[in-house]
CSV table of C-alpha atoms and ligand atoms in Angstrom, one decimal:
chain,number,residue,atom,x,y,z
A,1,MET,CA,26.2,-24.7,6.7
A,2,GLY,CA,26.2,-22.0,9.2
A,3,ALA,CA,24.2,-18.5,9.3
A,4,GLY,CA,26.0,-16.0,6.9
A,5,ALA,CA,27.9,-18.7,5.5
A,6,GLY,CA,31.2,-16.9,3.4
A,7,GLY,CA,32.9,-14.9,5.8
A,8,LEU,CA,30.6,-11.5,4.9
A,9,SER,CA,30.0,-10.5,9.0
A,10,LEU,CA,28.1,-7.6,8.0
A,11,ARG,CA,25.6,-8.3,10.2
A,12,GLY,CA,25.9,-7.0,13.8
A,13,ALA,CA,29.6,-5.8,12.9
A,14,ARG,CA,27.9,-2.0,12.7
A,15,LEU,CA,25.6,0.2,14.1
A,16,SER,CA,22.3,-0.3,12.6
A,17,PRO,CA,21.0,3.3,11.5
A,18,GLU,CA,18.4,3.3,14.4
A,19,GLU,CA,21.4,3.2,16.4
A,20,ARG,CA,23.2,5.7,15.0
A,21,ALA,CA,20.3,8.0,15.0
A,22,ASN,CA,19.8,7.4,18.8
A,23,SER,CA,23.2,8.3,19.3
A,24,SER,CA,23.1,11.7,17.8
A,25,LYS,CA,20.2,12.8,16.6
A,26,SER,CA,17.3,11.3,18.6
A,27,ARG,CA,19.2,12.1,21.7
A,28,ALA,CA,18.1,15.5,21.2
A,29,ILE,CA,15.1,14.3,20.5
A,30,ASP,CA,15.1,12.3,23.7
A,31,ARG,CA,16.7,15.3,25.7
A,32,ALA,CA,13.4,17.2,24.9
A,33,LEU,CA,11.3,13.9,26.0
A,34,SER,CA,13.3,14.0,29.2
A,35,LYS,CA,13.2,17.4,29.5
A,36,ASP,CA,9.4,16.7,30.7
A,37,HIS,CA,10.0,13.5,32.6
A,38,THR,CA,6.4,13.4,34.0
A,39,ASP,CA,5.7,13.6,30.0
A,40,ASP,CA,7.9,10.8,29.6
A,41,LEU,CA,6.3,8.7,32.4
A,42,ASN,CA,2.9,9.4,31.3
A,43,ARG,CA,3.7,8.1,27.6
A,44,PHE,CA,2.5,4.2,27.4
A,45,LYS,CA,5.7,2.4,27.2
A,46,ILE,CA,6.1,-0.8,25.2
A,47,LEU,CA,9.3,-2.9,25.5
A,48,LEU,CA,9.9,-5.2,22.5
A,49,LEU,CA,11.2,-8.6,23.6
A,50,GLY,CA,12.2,-11.7,21.9
A,51,THR,CA,15.0,-14.0,20.7
A,52,ALA,CA,17.3,-12.5,17.7
A,53,GLU,CA,15.7,-12.5,14.4
A,54,SER,CA,12.0,-12.8,15.6
A,55,GLY,CA,10.9,-9.1,13.8
A,56,LYS,CA,11.4,-7.1,16.8
A,57,SER,CA,13.4,-4.0,14.8
A,58,THR,CA,11.0,-4.6,11.8
A,59,ILE,CA,7.6,-3.7,14.0
A,60,PHE,CA,9.9,-1.0,15.6
A,61,ARG,CA,10.4,0.3,12.0
A,62,GLN,CA,6.9,-0.3,10.8
A,63,MET,CA,5.8,2.1,14.0
A,64,ARG,CA,8.1,4.8,12.2
A,65,VAL,CA,6.0,4.5,8.9
A,66,LEU,CA,2.7,4.2,10.7
A,67,HIS,CA,3.1,6.7,12.9
A,68,LEU,CA,5.8,8.9,12.7
A,69,ASP,CA,7.1,10.5,9.6
A,70,GLY,CA,8.5,7.3,8.0
A,71,TYR,CA,12.0,7.9,6.2
A,72,ALA,CA,13.5,11.1,4.6
A,73,LYS,CA,15.5,10.2,1.5
A,74,GLU,CA,18.7,10.9,3.6
A,75,ASP,CA,17.2,8.7,6.3
A,76,ALA,CA,16.6,5.9,3.6
A,77,LEU,CA,19.9,6.3,2.3
A,78,GLU,CA,21.4,5.1,5.7
A,79,TYR,CA,19.8,1.7,5.0
A,80,LEU,CA,21.5,1.5,1.4
A,81,SER,CA,24.6,-0.5,2.4
A,82,ILE,CA,23.4,-2.9,4.5
A,83,ILE,CA,20.7,-3.7,1.9
A,84,HIS,CA,23.5,-4.3,-0.3
A,85,SER,CA,25.2,-6.2,2.2
A,86,ASN,CA,22.0,-8.4,3.0
A,87,CYS,CA,21.7,-8.8,-1.0
A,88,MET,CA,25.1,-10.3,-0.7
A,89,GLU,CA,24.8,-12.6,2.1
A,90,ALA,CA,22.2,-13.9,0.5
A,91,LEU,CA,23.4,-15.1,-2.9
A,92,THR,CA,26.6,-16.3,-0.9
A,93,GLN,CA,24.3,-18.7,1.3
A,94,LEU,CA,22.4,-19.6,-2.0
A,95,VAL,CA,25.4,-20.4,-4.2
A,96,GLU,CA,27.1,-22.2,-1.0
A,97,ALA,CA,24.1,-24.3,-0.9
A,98,CYS,CA,23.7,-24.9,-4.6
A,99,SER,CA,27.2,-26.6,-3.7
A,100,ALA,CA,26.5,-28.3,-1.1
A,101,PHE,CA,23.7,-30.0,-2.7
A,102,GLY,CA,25.7,-31.0,-5.7
A,103,ILE,CA,23.6,-28.6,-8.1
A,104,LEU,CA,25.6,-27.6,-10.9
A,105,HIS,CA,25.1,-24.3,-13.0
A,106,ASP,CA,25.3,-23.6,-17.0
A,107,ILE,CA,28.4,-22.2,-18.2
A,108,THR,CA,27.5,-19.0,-18.7
A,109,VAL,CA,25.8,-19.1,-15.2
A,110,GLN,CA,28.9,-20.5,-13.2
A,111,GLU,CA,30.8,-17.8,-15.4
A,112,ASP,CA,28.5,-15.0,-13.3
A,113,VAL,CA,28.8,-17.1,-10.0
A,114,ASP,CA,32.8,-16.6,-10.7
A,115,ARG,CA,32.0,-13.1,-11.3
A,116,PHE,CA,30.1,-12.5,-8.3
A,117,GLU,CA,32.8,-14.5,-6.2
A,118,GLY,CA,35.8,-12.4,-7.5
A,119,PHE,CA,33.9,-9.1,-6.6
A,120,LYS,CA,33.4,-10.3,-3.1
A,121,LYS,CA,36.8,-11.3,-2.6
A,122,LYS,CA,38.0,-7.6,-3.7
A,123,LEU,CA,35.8,-6.0,-1.2
A,124,ARG,CA,37.6,-3.8,1.0
A,125,ASP,CA,35.1,-1.7,3.2
A,126,PRO,CA,32.3,-3.9,3.9
A,127,GLU,CA,30.8,-0.6,5.9
A,128,GLY,CA,30.6,1.3,3.1
A,129,LEU,CA,29.5,-1.7,0.6
A,130,VAL,CA,27.7,-0.5,-2.8
A,131,ILE,CA,27.2,-3.0,-5.7
A,132,PRO,CA,27.9,-1.9,-9.3
A,133,VAL,CA,25.0,-2.1,-11.4
A,134,VAL,CA,27.2,-4.5,-13.8
A,135,ILE,CA,27.5,-7.0,-10.7
A,136,GLY,CA,24.0,-6.4,-9.9
A,137,ARG,CA,23.0,-7.4,-13.3
A,138,CYS,CA,25.0,-10.6,-12.8
A,139,MET,CA,23.9,-11.4,-9.5
A,140,ASP,CA,20.1,-11.3,-11.0
A,141,ARG,CA,21.1,-13.7,-13.9
A,142,VAL,CA,22.5,-15.9,-11.3
A,143,TRP,CA,19.3,-15.7,-9.1
A,144,GLN,CA,16.9,-16.1,-12.2
A,145,SER,CA,19.3,-19.3,-13.4
A,146,PRO,CA,17.0,-22.4,-13.3
A,147,SER,CA,19.5,-24.0,-11.1
A,148,MET,CA,19.3,-21.5,-8.4
A,149,GLN,CA,15.7,-21.5,-8.8
A,150,MET,CA,15.4,-25.1,-8.2
A,151,CYS,CA,18.0,-25.0,-5.1
A,152,TYR,CA,15.7,-21.9,-3.8
A,153,GLU,CA,12.1,-23.5,-4.2
A,154,THR,CA,13.1,-27.3,-3.6
A,155,ARG,CA,15.6,-26.8,-0.8
A,156,ARG,CA,15.1,-23.0,1.0
A,157,PHE,CA,14.0,-24.8,4.1
A,158,ARG,CA,17.3,-26.9,4.4
A,159,PHE,CA,20.0,-24.1,4.6
A,160,ALA,CA,20.7,-20.8,6.5
A,161,LEU,CA,18.8,-18.3,4.2
A,162,LEU,CA,18.0,-14.5,5.5
A,163,ASP,CA,14.1,-14.2,5.6
A,164,SER,CA,14.2,-11.0,3.2
A,165,ALA,CA,16.6,-13.3,0.6
A,166,LYS,CA,13.8,-13.6,-2.2
A,167,TYR,CA,12.5,-10.2,-1.8
A,168,PHE,CA,16.0,-8.9,-2.3
A,169,MET,CA,17.0,-11.2,-5.1
A,170,ASP,CA,13.6,-10.6,-7.0
A,171,ASN,CA,14.6,-6.5,-6.8
A,172,ILE,CA,18.5,-7.0,-7.0
A,173,VAL,CA,18.4,-5.0,-10.5
A,174,ARG,CA,16.5,-1.9,-9.2
A,175,LEU,CA,18.3,-2.2,-5.6
A,176,THR,CA,21.6,-1.6,-7.4
A,177,GLU,CA,20.3,1.1,-10.3
A,178,ASP,CA,22.7,4.2,-10.0
A,179,ASN,CA,20.9,6.8,-7.8
A,180,TYR,CA,18.7,4.2,-5.8
A,181,VAL,CA,17.2,5.1,-2.7
A,182,PRO,CA,15.8,2.3,-0.3
A,183,THR,CA,11.7,2.5,-0.3
A,184,ILE,CA,9.8,1.4,2.9
A,185,GLN,CA,9.2,-2.0,1.6
A,186,ASP,CA,13.1,-2.3,1.4
A,187,ILE,CA,13.8,-0.9,4.7
A,188,VAL,CA,11.4,-3.0,6.6
A,189,HIS,CA,13.3,-6.4,4.4
A,190,CYS,CA,16.4,-5.4,5.8
A,191,ARG,CA,18.3,-7.5,8.2
A,192,ILE,CA,20.7,-6.1,10.7
A,193,SER,CA,21.2,-7.3,14.2
A,194,THR,CA,20.3,-4.8,16.9
A,195,THR,CA,23.1,-4.2,19.3
A,196,GLY,CA,21.7,-1.3,21.6
A,197,ILE,CA,18.8,0.1,23.2
A,198,ASN,CA,16.3,2.2,20.7
A,199,GLU,CA,13.3,4.0,21.6
A,200,ILE,CA,10.7,6.4,19.8
A,201,ALA,CA,7.8,8.1,20.9
A,202,PHE,CA,4.4,8.2,18.7
A,203,ASN,CA,1.0,9.3,19.2
A,204,HIS,CA,-1.5,6.9,18.1
A,205,LYS,CA,-5.5,7.5,18.7
A,206,LYS,CA,-4.7,10.4,21.7
A,207,MET,CA,-2.6,8.3,23.4
A,208,ASP,CA,1.2,8.4,23.8
A,209,PHE,CA,3.5,5.6,23.1
A,210,LYS,CA,7.2,4.9,23.7
A,211,MET,CA,8.6,2.0,22.0
A,212,VAL,CA,11.9,0.4,23.2
A,213,ASP,CA,13.4,-2.1,20.9
A,214,VAL,CA,16.7,-4.0,22.6
A,215,GLY,CA,18.9,-6.9,20.9
A,216,GLY,CA,17.6,-10.7,20.9
A,217,GLN,CA,21.0,-12.4,20.7
A,218,ARG,CA,22.3,-13.8,23.9
A,219,SER,CA,24.5,-10.9,24.9
A,220,GLU,CA,22.1,-8.4,24.2
A,221,ARG,CA,19.6,-10.1,26.3
A,222,ARG,CA,22.0,-8.9,29.8
A,223,LYS,CA,20.9,-5.2,28.7
A,224,TRP,CA,17.4,-6.1,29.0
A,225,ILE,CA,16.6,-5.1,32.3
A,226,HIS,CA,17.9,-1.7,32.0
A,227,CYS,CA,14.5,-1.2,30.3
A,228,PHE,CA,12.5,-3.1,33.0
A,229,ASP,CA,11.1,-0.1,34.3
A,230,ASN,CA,7.6,1.3,34.2
A,231,VAL,CA,6.6,-1.0,31.3
A,232,ASP,CA,3.1,-1.1,30.5
A,233,MET,CA,3.0,-3.5,27.8
A,234,ILE,CA,5.3,-6.5,26.5
A,235,LEU,CA,5.5,-6.8,23.0
A,236,PHE,CA,6.6,-10.1,22.8
A,237,ILE,CA,7.9,-11.6,19.4
A,238,VAL,CA,8.1,-15.1,18.6
A,239,SER,CA,9.1,-16.1,14.9
A,240,MET,CA,7.0,-18.9,14.0
A,241,SER,CA,9.2,-20.3,11.3
A,242,ASP,CA,11.9,-20.9,14.2
A,243,TYR,CA,9.8,-24.4,15.2
A,244,ASP,CA,12.5,-26.6,13.4
A,245,GLN,CA,15.6,-24.7,14.0
A,246,LEU,CA,18.6,-24.9,16.2
A,247,ASP,CA,19.5,-21.8,18.4
A,248,PRO,CA,22.3,-20.5,16.0
A,249,GLU,CA,24.1,-19.3,19.3
A,250,ASP,CA,23.9,-23.0,21.0
A,251,HIS,CA,22.8,-26.1,18.6
A,252,LYS,CA,21.9,-27.8,21.3
A,253,TYR,CA,18.4,-26.0,21.7
A,254,ASN,CA,15.9,-26.0,19.6
A,255,ARG,CA,15.2,-22.0,18.6
A,256,MET,CA,11.5,-22.0,19.5
A,257,LYS,CA,12.0,-23.8,22.9
A,258,GLN,CA,14.3,-21.3,23.5
A,259,SER,CA,12.0,-18.5,22.8
A,260,TYR,CA,9.5,-20.2,24.9
A,261,GLU,CA,11.7,-20.2,28.0
A,262,ILE,CA,12.6,-16.5,27.3
A,263,PHE,CA,8.5,-15.6,27.1
A,264,LYS,CA,8.0,-18.0,30.8
A,265,THR,CA,10.9,-16.3,32.6
A,266,ILE,CA,9.5,-12.8,31.3
A,267,VAL,CA,5.7,-13.1,32.5
A,268,HIS,CA,6.8,-14.7,35.4
A,269,CYS,CA,8.6,-11.5,36.3
A,270,ASP,CA,7.1,-9.8,39.0
A,271,LEU,CA,8.2,-6.4,37.5
A,272,PHE,CA,5.8,-6.7,35.1
A,273,ARG,CA,2.9,-8.3,37.0
A,274,HIS,CA,0.6,-5.0,36.0
A,275,ALA,CA,1.7,-4.9,32.4
A,276,SER,CA,-0.3,-6.5,29.6
A,277,ILE,CA,1.4,-9.0,27.6
A,278,VAL,CA,1.0,-9.1,23.8
A,279,LEU,CA,2.0,-12.2,21.7
A,280,PHE,CA,3.2,-11.7,18.1
A,281,LEU,CA,3.3,-15.0,16.4
A,282,ASN,CA,5.4,-13.5,13.8
A,283,LYS,CA,7.1,-14.4,10.4
A,284,TYR,CA,3.7,-16.1,10.2
A,285,ASP,CA,3.7,-16.0,6.2
A,286,VAL,CA,6.9,-18.3,6.5
A,287,PHE,CA,5.8,-20.7,8.7
A,288,VAL,CA,2.5,-21.5,6.6
A,289,GLU,CA,5.1,-22.5,4.1
A,290,LYS,CA,7.3,-24.1,5.5
A,291,LEU,CA,4.9,-26.7,7.4
A,292,LYS,CA,4.4,-28.1,3.4
A,293,THR,CA,7.7,-29.3,3.8
A,294,SER,CA,8.3,-29.8,7.6
A,295,PRO,CA,6.1,-31.4,10.1
A,296,LEU,CA,5.4,-29.6,13.3
A,297,ARG,CA,5.7,-33.3,15.3
A,298,ARG,CA,9.6,-33.6,13.7
A,299,SER,CA,10.2,-31.0,16.5
A,300,PHE,CA,7.6,-31.2,18.8
A,301,LYS,CA,7.1,-35.0,20.0
A,302,SER,CA,3.9,-34.1,22.0
A,303,TYR,CA,2.2,-32.8,19.2
A,304,ASP,CA,-0.2,-35.2,17.7
A,305,GLY,CA,-2.3,-32.8,15.2
A,306,ASP,CA,-2.4,-33.0,11.6
A,307,ASN,CA,0.1,-30.8,9.4
A,308,SER,CA,-2.8,-28.1,9.3
A,309,GLU,CA,-2.0,-24.1,9.6
A,310,GLU,CA,-4.8,-24.2,12.3
A,311,SER,CA,-3.6,-27.5,14.3
A,312,ALA,CA,0.1,-26.6,14.4
A,313,ARG,CA,-0.9,-22.6,15.6
A,314,ASP,CA,-3.3,-23.7,17.9
A,315,PHE,CA,-0.5,-26.2,19.3
A,316,ILE,CA,2.0,-23.3,19.7
A,317,LYS,CA,-0.4,-20.7,20.6
A,318,LYS,CA,-1.6,-23.3,23.6
A,319,LEU,CA,2.0,-23.5,24.5
A,320,PHE,CA,3.0,-19.9,25.3
A,321,ARG,CA,-0.5,-19.0,26.8
A,322,ARG,CA,0.4,-21.7,29.5
A,323,CYS,CA,2.7,-19.6,30.7
A,324,ILE,CA,-0.1,-16.7,31.7
A,325,THR,CA,-1.7,-16.8,34.8
A,326,ASP,CA,-4.6,-15.2,35.7
A,327,ARG,CA,-3.6,-11.8,36.4
A,328,HIS,CA,-2.3,-11.2,33.0
A,329,LYS,CA,-4.2,-9.0,30.5
A,330,PHE,CA,-2.7,-11.6,27.7
A,331,PHE,CA,-3.6,-11.1,24.2
A,332,VAL,CA,-1.9,-12.9,21.3
A,333,PHE,CA,-1.6,-12.3,17.6
A,334,GLU,CA,-0.8,-13.8,14.2
A,335,THR,CA,1.5,-11.5,12.4
A,336,THR,CA,3.9,-10.8,9.5
A,337,ALA,CA,5.9,-8.0,10.6
A,338,THR,CA,7.3,-7.0,6.9
A,339,ASP,CA,3.7,-6.2,5.9
A,340,THR,CA,2.9,-2.6,6.9
A,341,GLY,CA,-1.0,-3.2,6.6
A,342,ASN,CA,-1.1,-6.3,8.6
A,343,ILE,CA,1.1,-4.5,11.3
A,344,ASP,CA,-0.9,-1.3,11.6
A,345,LEU,CA,-4.1,-3.5,12.0
A,346,VAL,CA,-2.9,-6.0,14.5
A,347,PHE,CA,-0.9,-3.2,16.6
A,348,GLY,CA,-4.5,-0.8,16.7
A,349,SER,CA,-6.1,-4.1,17.5
A,350,ALA,CA,-3.9,-5.1,20.5
A,351,VAL,CA,-4.2,-1.3,21.6
A,352,ALA,CA,-7.7,-1.4,21.5
A,353,HIS,CA,-8.1,-4.7,23.3
A,354,ILE,CA,-5.7,-2.9,26.4
A,355,VAL,CA,-7.7,0.0,26.5
A,356,ASN,CA,-11.1,-1.7,27.0
A,357,GLU,CA,-9.4,-4.3,29.5
A,358,ASN,CA,-8.1,-1.4,31.4
A,359,LEU,CA,-11.5,0.4,31.3
A,360,ARG,CA,-13.0,-2.9,32.5
A,361,SER,CA,-11.0,-3.3,35.6
A,362,ALA,CA,-11.6,0.4,36.6
A,363,GLY,CA,-15.3,-0.7,36.1
A,364,LEU,CA,-15.8,1.8,33.4
A,365,HIS,CA,-16.5,-0.9,30.8
A,366,GLU,CA,-19.0,-3.8,30.6
B,401,GTP,N1,9.1,-13.5,5.8
B,401,GTP,C1,9.2,-12.2,6.9
B,401,GTP,N2,10.3,-11.5,7.0
B,401,GTP,C2,10.3,-11.3,8.5
B,401,GTP,C3,9.2,-11.0,9.1
B,401,GTP,N3,9.4,-10.6,10.1
B,401,GTP,C4,10.7,-9.9,10.2
B,401,GTP,N4,11.2,-10.2,9.0
B,401,GTP,C5,12.6,-10.5,8.6
B,401,GTP,O1,13.5,-11.0,9.6
B,401,GTP,C6,14.6,-10.2,9.7
B,401,GTP,C7,15.0,-10.4,11.0
B,401,GTP,O2,14.0,-9.5,11.6
B,401,GTP,P1,14.7,-8.1,12.6
B,401,GTP,O3,13.5,-7.4,12.9
B,401,GTP,O4,15.8,-7.6,12.5
B,401,GTP,O5,14.6,-8.9,14.0
B,401,GTP,P2,15.5,-8.7,15.3
B,401,GTP,O6,14.0,-9.6,16.8
B,401,GTP,O7,15.0,-6.9,15.6
B,401,GTP,O8,16.8,-9.4,15.9
B,401,GTP,P3,17.6,-8.6,16.8
B,401,GTP,O9,17.9,-7.4,16.7
B,401,GTP,O10,19.0,-9.5,16.6
B,401,GTP,O11,17.2,-9.2,18.1
B,401,GTP,C8,14.6,-9.1,9.0
B,401,GTP,O12,15.4,-9.4,7.5
B,401,GTP,C9,13.2,-9.0,8.5
B,401,GTP,O13,12.8,-8.3,7.4
B,401,GTP,C10,8.0,-11.8,8.7
B,401,GTP,O14,7.0,-11.9,9.6
B,401,GTP,N5,8.2,-12.4,7.5
B,402,MG,MG1,16.4,-6.0,16.1
């Protein structure tokens, strides 16, 4: 089964709110920023890199929540139809998984599945999708049914499923209520692939930052080079839950090995010889869950440790660390990007480490 099975090609088909904002409202901010080019150069530039779905935009959104003014009602509403598309996609994947695994539903549940499928067929404008209240309730009944719960609990890692499927399905009734306005939690769980270059500027601990978010899909990686100037810190995001996944764009490759190859190329790029490298081992929450049923050794033959979280994590950490040379300032953290508190802590810590390291190299710090 492929990702996004069911034909709802809603991800990546349109601009994300970040991109729309970038091309209108925040262009004004950019202009204001670039008016004083020197000012812009003085900003500590962080470039977010990593493969598709690793969590770059989630971290980018967390910066807006933590260090800017978050999301006003009208900005939050820009995410509504994307969130509803995610909900449709998640339930489609789950329903298809039930069929593929031969899991049968009770008659009443099957009626709700049919109602959901009927609604999907009639959809004309996926761009402006709004799930009606009655369909939201129907989706909730399907999700809560014993057959669906059994499928999710016992097979969730055996088919392609949105990372935030459980979050959205657990909240489907609230998300489809009249007058629903997406919360920050809803926004950071939302999935839309990035197809442009997005920037935000913010201040943290009296330092001025500029963070740049790019798309991680193969076609998007070609654009990365346009952001390579004056980078102070590469924030490379690896999805830890990728260790047993095939690259959806090229089934010959393991997704984490692909991520490792890209990381290696980036850290060996001469343009970044003075940049600090920060590695986020992201989706740590999913990684811990996944290890219980999918041993690391099945995907990494050279791994001879046990299946404990510590041992598996250290192996992956070492693998990436091996690319680092002496001249690099390198820091690595385990992260769960959907957790605002975690990102606050880890980002603060990464910045503090870099500042200390810079002071040390300048001979100003022990
Ligand atoms: N459970 C969990 N989900 C996460 C985590 N980080 C990100 N996600 C979810 O993973 C999905 C993909 O995240 P994105 O931030 O869109 O990934 P990206 O790297 O920007 O992807 P591209 O723009 O395609 O390069 C979103 O639904 C996020 O909510 C995490 O640590 N744990
Ligand atoms: Mg993105």
